[in-house]
PDB file of C-alpha atoms in Angstrom:
ATOM      1  CA  THR A   1     157.444 -72.198  77.830  1.00 76.00           C
ATOM      2  CA  ASP A   2     153.598 -70.967  77.619  1.00 88.00           C
ATOM      3  CA  GLU A   3     151.996 -73.989  78.495  1.00 89.00           C
ATOM      4  CA  ARG A   4     149.636 -72.659  75.369  1.00 91.00           C
ATOM      5  CA  PHE A   5     152.591 -74.367  73.019  1.00 87.00           C
ATOM      6  CA  ALA A   6     152.722 -77.720  74.831  1.00 84.00           C
ATOM      7  CA  THR A   7     151.884 -79.651  72.189  1.00 87.00           C
ATOM      8  CA  ALA A   8     152.699 -77.231  69.552  1.00 89.00           C
ATOM      9  CA  LYS A   9     155.291 -77.946  66.402  1.00 90.00           C
ATOM     10  CA  LEU A  10     156.929 -75.603  64.670  1.00 93.00           C
ATOM     11  CA  ALA A  11     157.459 -76.308  61.045  1.00 93.00           C
ATOM     12  CA  PHE A  12     160.434 -75.419  59.213  1.00 95.00           C
ATOM     13  CA  VAL A  13     159.984 -74.896  54.944  1.00 93.00           C
ATOM     14  CA  THR A  14     162.375 -75.153  53.277  1.00 92.00           C
ATOM     15  CA  SER A  15     162.776 -75.112  49.168  1.00 90.00           C
ATOM     16  CA  GLY A  16     166.672 -76.418  48.060  1.00 90.00           C
ATOM     17  CA  ALA A  17     167.391 -77.606  51.386  1.00 93.00           C
ATOM     18  CA  VAL A  18     167.704 -80.842  50.253  1.00 93.00           C
ATOM     19  CA  ALA A  19     168.107 -84.315  47.485  1.00 91.00           C
ATOM     20  CA  VAL A  20     165.521 -87.093  46.827  1.00 90.00           C
ATOM     21  CA  ASP A  21     167.754 -88.291  43.481  1.00 86.00           C
ATOM     22  CA  ALA A  22     170.995 -88.758  43.274  1.00 82.00           C
ATOM     23  CA  GLY A  23     170.825 -86.380  40.901  1.00 83.00           C
ATOM     24  CA  ASP A  24     169.657 -84.022  42.664  1.00 85.00           C
ATOM     25  CA  ASP A  25     171.695 -80.824  43.527  1.00 85.00           C
ATOM     26  CA  VAL A  26     171.064 -79.338  46.891  1.00 88.00           C
ATOM     27  CA  GLY A  27     169.734 -75.746  46.005  1.00 86.00           C
ATOM     28  CA  ASP A  28     170.258 -73.927  48.485  1.00 90.00           C
ATOM     29  CA  LEU A  29     173.384 -74.392  51.253  1.00 91.00           C
ATOM     30  CA  ALA A  30     171.664 -71.478  53.783  1.00 93.00           C
ATOM     31  CA  HIS A  31     168.107 -73.825  53.583  1.00 94.00           C
ATOM     32  CA  ALA A  32     171.178 -76.724  54.414  1.00 93.00           C
ATOM     33  CA  ALA A  33     172.140 -75.085  57.841  1.00 95.00           C
ATOM     34  CA  VAL A  34     168.831 -74.514  58.887  1.00 95.00           C
ATOM     35  CA  TRP A  35     168.506 -78.294  58.076  1.00 95.00           C
ATOM     36  CA  GLY A  36     171.489 -79.289  59.726  1.00 94.00           C
ATOM     37  CA  LEU A  37     170.575 -77.069  63.216  1.00 95.00           C
ATOM     38  CA  VAL A  38     166.777 -78.082  63.157  1.00 96.00           C
ATOM     39  CA  ARG A  39     167.568 -81.559  62.650  1.00 95.00           C
ATOM     40  CA  THR A  40     170.058 -81.029  66.297  1.00 94.00           C
ATOM     41  CA  ALA A  41     166.978 -79.371  68.155  1.00 94.00           C
ATOM     42  CA  GLN A  42     164.695 -82.258  66.403  1.00 95.00           C
ATOM     43  CA  THR A  43     167.133 -84.297  69.133  1.00 93.00           C
ATOM     44  CA  GLU A  44     166.774 -83.061  72.257  1.00 91.00           C
ATOM     45  CA  HIS A  45     163.213 -81.968  71.766  1.00 89.00           C
ATOM     46  CA  PRO A  46     161.846 -85.136  69.575  1.00 87.00           C
ATOM     47  CA  ASP A  47     158.551 -84.354  67.907  1.00 88.00           C
ATOM     48  CA  ARG A  48     158.346 -80.408  68.310  1.00 92.00           C
ATOM     49  CA  PHE A  49     160.267 -79.521  64.778  1.00 95.00           C
ATOM     50  CA  VAL A  50     159.340 -80.597  61.402  1.00 95.00           C
ATOM     51  CA  LEU A  51     160.972 -80.145  58.667  1.00 96.00           C
ATOM     52  CA  VAL A  52     159.429 -79.734  54.834  1.00 94.00           C
ATOM     53  CA  ASP A  53     161.676 -79.054  52.086  1.00 93.00           C
ATOM     54  CA  LEU A  54     158.944 -77.583  49.162  1.00 89.00           C
ATOM     55  CA  GLN A  55     160.298 -78.106  45.728  1.00 79.00           C
ATOM     56  CA  GLY A  56     159.600 -73.833  44.431  1.00 60.00           C
ATOM     57  CA  HIS A  57     161.619 -74.176  41.307  1.00 51.00           C
ATOM     58  CA  ALA A  58     160.160 -73.109  37.456  1.00 44.00           C
ATOM     59  CA  GLY A  59     156.762 -76.074  36.688  1.00 46.00           C
ATOM     60  CA  HIS A  60     157.200 -77.415  40.336  1.00 52.00           C
ATOM     61  CA  ASP A  61     155.778 -75.257  42.955  1.00 58.00           C
ATOM     62  CA  ASP A  62     154.348 -77.758  44.917  1.00 59.00           C
ATOM     63  CA  ALA A  63     154.868 -75.224  47.630  1.00 59.00           C
ATOM     64  CA  PRO A  64     150.796 -73.615  47.145  1.00 61.00           C
ATOM     65  CA  GLY A  65     148.670 -76.854  48.875  1.00 75.00           C
ATOM     66  CA  ALA A  66     151.605 -79.882  49.521  1.00 81.00           C
ATOM     67  CA  LEU A  67     152.976 -78.481  53.045  1.00 84.00           C
ATOM     68  CA  PRO A  68     149.313 -79.302  54.981  1.00 88.00           C
ATOM     69  CA  GLY A  69     149.546 -83.205  54.132  1.00 87.00           C
ATOM     70  CA  ALA A  70     153.267 -83.127  54.307  1.00 87.00           C
ATOM     71  CA  LEU A  71     152.266 -82.529  57.938  1.00 88.00           C
ATOM     72  CA  ALA A  72     149.937 -84.557  58.472  1.00 90.00           C
ATOM     73  CA  THR A  73     152.964 -87.722  57.441  1.00 92.00           C
ATOM     74  CA  GLY A  74     153.389 -86.658  61.009  1.00 91.00           C
ATOM     75  CA  GLU A  75     157.354 -86.784  59.113  1.00 94.00           C
ATOM     76  CA  PRO A  76     159.686 -85.200  61.423  1.00 95.00           C
ATOM     77  CA  GLN A  77     162.098 -84.397  57.780  1.00 96.00           C
ATOM     78  CA  LEU A  78     159.787 -84.659  54.826  1.00 94.00           C
ATOM     79  CA  ALA A  79     160.715 -83.650  51.017  1.00 93.00           C
ATOM     80  CA  VAL A  80     158.395 -82.935  49.303  1.00 91.00           C
ATOM     81  CA  ARG A  81     158.394 -82.684  45.156  1.00 87.00           C
ATOM     82  CA  ALA A  82     156.342 -83.456  42.000  1.00 82.00           C
ATOM     83  CA  GLY A  83     153.463 -84.122  44.309  1.00 81.00           C
ATOM     84  CA  ALA A  84     155.113 -87.369  46.261  1.00 87.00           C
ATOM     85  CA  ALA A  85     156.711 -86.890  49.524  1.00 90.00           C
ATOM     86  CA  TYR A  86     159.995 -88.984  50.961  1.00 93.00           C
ATOM     87  CA  ALA A  87     161.144 -89.545  53.951  1.00 94.00           C
ATOM     88  CA  ALA A  88     164.165 -90.384  54.557  1.00 90.00           C
ATOM     89  CA  ARG A  89     165.015 -94.550  55.866  1.00 90.00           C
ATOM     90  CA  LEU A  90     168.214 -96.006  55.994  1.00 88.00           C
ATOM     91  CA  ALA A  91     168.860 -99.702  54.425  1.00 85.00           C
ATOM     92  CA  ARG A  92     171.173-102.470  53.678  1.00 83.00           C
ATOM     93  CA  VAL A  93     173.430-102.273  50.923  1.00 75.00           C
ATOM     94  CA  PRO A  94     174.860-105.138  49.636  1.00 76.00           C
ATOM     95  CA  LEU A  95     178.693-104.682  48.779  1.00 70.00           C
ATOM     96  CA  SER A  96     179.222-104.491  44.607  1.00 69.00           C
ATOM     97  CA  ALA A  97     182.279-107.270  45.188  1.00 64.00           C
ATOM     98  CA  PRO A  98     182.416-109.599  47.490  1.00 61.00           C
ATOM     99  CA  GLU A  99     185.848-110.271  47.859  1.00 62.00           C
ATOM    100  CA  ARG A 100     186.059-106.486  48.194  1.00 60.00           C
ATOM    101  CA  ARG A 101     185.372-105.604  51.607  1.00 61.00           C
ATOM    102  CA  PRO A 102     186.069-101.403  53.304  1.00 63.00           C
ATOM    103  CA  GLY A 103     188.847-101.859  55.296  1.00 76.00           C
ATOM    104  CA  TRP A 104     191.166 -99.997  57.560  1.00 81.00           C
ATOM    105  CA  ASP A 105     194.610 -98.126  57.088  1.00 82.00           C
ATOM    106  CA  PRO A 106     196.407-100.144  59.828  1.00 79.00           C
ATOM    107  CA  HIS A 107     199.027 -96.589  59.377  1.00 85.00           C
ATOM    108  CA  GLY A 108     196.727 -93.999  58.990  1.00 89.00           C
ATOM    109  CA  THR A 109     195.067 -91.455  62.134  1.00 93.00           C
ATOM    110  CA  VAL A 110     191.870 -92.361  63.181  1.00 92.00           C
ATOM    111  CA  LEU A 111     189.566 -89.540  64.749  1.00 93.00           C
ATOM    112  CA  ILE A 112     186.837 -90.643  67.392  1.00 91.00           C
ATOM    113  CA  THR A 113     184.824 -87.283  68.250  1.00 91.00           C
ATOM    114  CA  GLY A 114     183.393 -88.575  71.800  1.00 86.00           C
ATOM    115  CA  GLY A 115     185.626 -90.980  72.478  1.00 83.00           C
ATOM    116  CA  THR A 116     186.649 -90.555  76.015  1.00 82.00           C
ATOM    117  CA  GLY A 117     183.271 -91.820  76.306  1.00 82.00           C
ATOM    118  CA  ALA A 118     181.257 -95.482  76.312  1.00 82.00           C
ATOM    119  CA  ILE A 119     180.264 -95.403  72.558  1.00 89.00           C
ATOM    120  CA  GLY A 120     184.175 -93.768  71.657  1.00 88.00           C
ATOM    121  CA  SER A 121     185.956 -96.059  74.278  1.00 87.00           C
ATOM    122  CA  HIS A 122     183.871 -99.443  72.686  1.00 91.00           C
ATOM    123  CA  LEU A 123     184.280 -98.360  68.752  1.00 92.00           C
ATOM    124  CA  ALA A 124     188.374 -97.532  69.430  1.00 91.00           C
ATOM    125  CA  ARG A 125     188.859-101.239  71.036  1.00 91.00           C
ATOM    126  CA  HIS A 126     186.743-102.335  67.786  1.00 92.00           C
ATOM    127  CA  LEU A 127     189.398-100.299  65.877  1.00 91.00           C
ATOM    128  CA  VAL A 128     192.023-102.514  67.303  1.00 91.00           C
ATOM    129  CA  THR A 129     190.687-105.618  67.893  1.00 90.00           C
ATOM    130  CA  GLU A 130     189.070-105.491  64.607  1.00 87.00           C
ATOM    131  CA  HIS A 131     191.227-103.925  62.333  1.00 87.00           C
ATOM    132  CA  GLY A 132     194.391-103.150  63.071  1.00 88.00           C
ATOM    133  CA  VAL A 133     193.942 -99.704  63.863  1.00 90.00           C
ATOM    134  CA  ARG A 134     196.837 -98.417  65.601  1.00 89.00           C
ATOM    135  CA  HIS A 135     197.312 -94.549  65.836  1.00 92.00           C
ATOM    136  CA  LEU A 136     194.346 -93.462  66.745  1.00 91.00           C
ATOM    137  CA  VAL A 137     192.414 -89.855  67.804  1.00 91.00           C
ATOM    138  CA  LEU A 138     190.671 -89.465  70.883  1.00 88.00           C
ATOM    139  CA  THR A 139     188.754 -86.581  71.764  1.00 87.00           C
ATOM    140  CA  SER A 140     186.250 -85.358  73.066  1.00 85.00           C
ATOM    141  CA  ARG A 141     185.338 -82.195  74.821  1.00 83.00           C
ATOM    142  CA  THR A 142     186.852 -82.253  78.121  1.00 80.00           C
ATOM    143  CA  GLY A 143     190.493 -84.073  77.022  1.00 76.00           C
ATOM    144  CA  PRO A 144     192.303 -85.943  79.225  1.00 75.00           C
ATOM    145  CA  ALA A 145     189.777 -84.688  82.309  1.00 76.00           C
ATOM    146  CA  ALA A 146     187.321 -86.642  81.545  1.00 75.00           C
ATOM    147  CA  ALA A 147     186.202 -88.972  84.067  1.00 75.00           C
ATOM    148  CA  GLY A 148     187.596 -91.954  83.454  1.00 72.00           C
ATOM    149  CA  ALA A 149     188.932 -91.216  80.207  1.00 74.00           C
ATOM    150  CA  ALA A 150     192.993 -93.025  82.098  1.00 76.00           C
ATOM    151  CA  ASP A 151     191.445 -96.244  81.699  1.00 80.00           C
ATOM    152  CA  PRO A 152     190.275 -96.841  78.173  1.00 79.00           C
ATOM    153  CA  THR A 153     193.423 -95.131  76.975  1.00 80.00           C
ATOM    154  CA  ALA A 154     195.631 -97.351  78.971  1.00 83.00           C
ATOM    155  CA  GLN A 155     193.304 -99.833  78.219  1.00 86.00           C
ATOM    156  CA  LEU A 156     194.611 -99.167  74.461  1.00 86.00           C
ATOM    157  CA  ALA A 157     197.984 -98.101  75.042  1.00 86.00           C
ATOM    158  CA  ALA A 158     198.324-102.551  76.014  1.00 88.00           C
ATOM    159  CA  LEU A 159     196.760-103.740  72.644  1.00 87.00           C
ATOM    160  CA  GLY A 160     199.458-101.781  71.592  1.00 81.00           C
TER     161      GLY A 160
END
């Protein structure tokens, strides 16, 4: 709360917390947990926290010189491997076989966390109307007592 630190960023430096390539292993599960916790904090306080995972095993110790450059990128989450910086990006991946589309088992059960909220209830309706899902479990922090929870439940029941 001290005004002197209003624009300060706190950097969390880990080693082995994230994989960059398909063949990589996450070598330190404790550091991976730090990433999960700090990523959650980043959603509540954007631009206050930075995550940097440095490769620190034999022959590839990037730690001494990589941190200043990594912080200068402005990326909130970065992995440095052999001097190269990697930031997560979303990309469209084509289906391996166009005739084989992923589907939902209409006899299985789908769990939707936050299911009584606006997005969760919209997703539930979509699964019922577009994918034939018939068994849903809608959860939320307040459960069936959540404001407006009865409306989506009644609508879904009417859809079958």
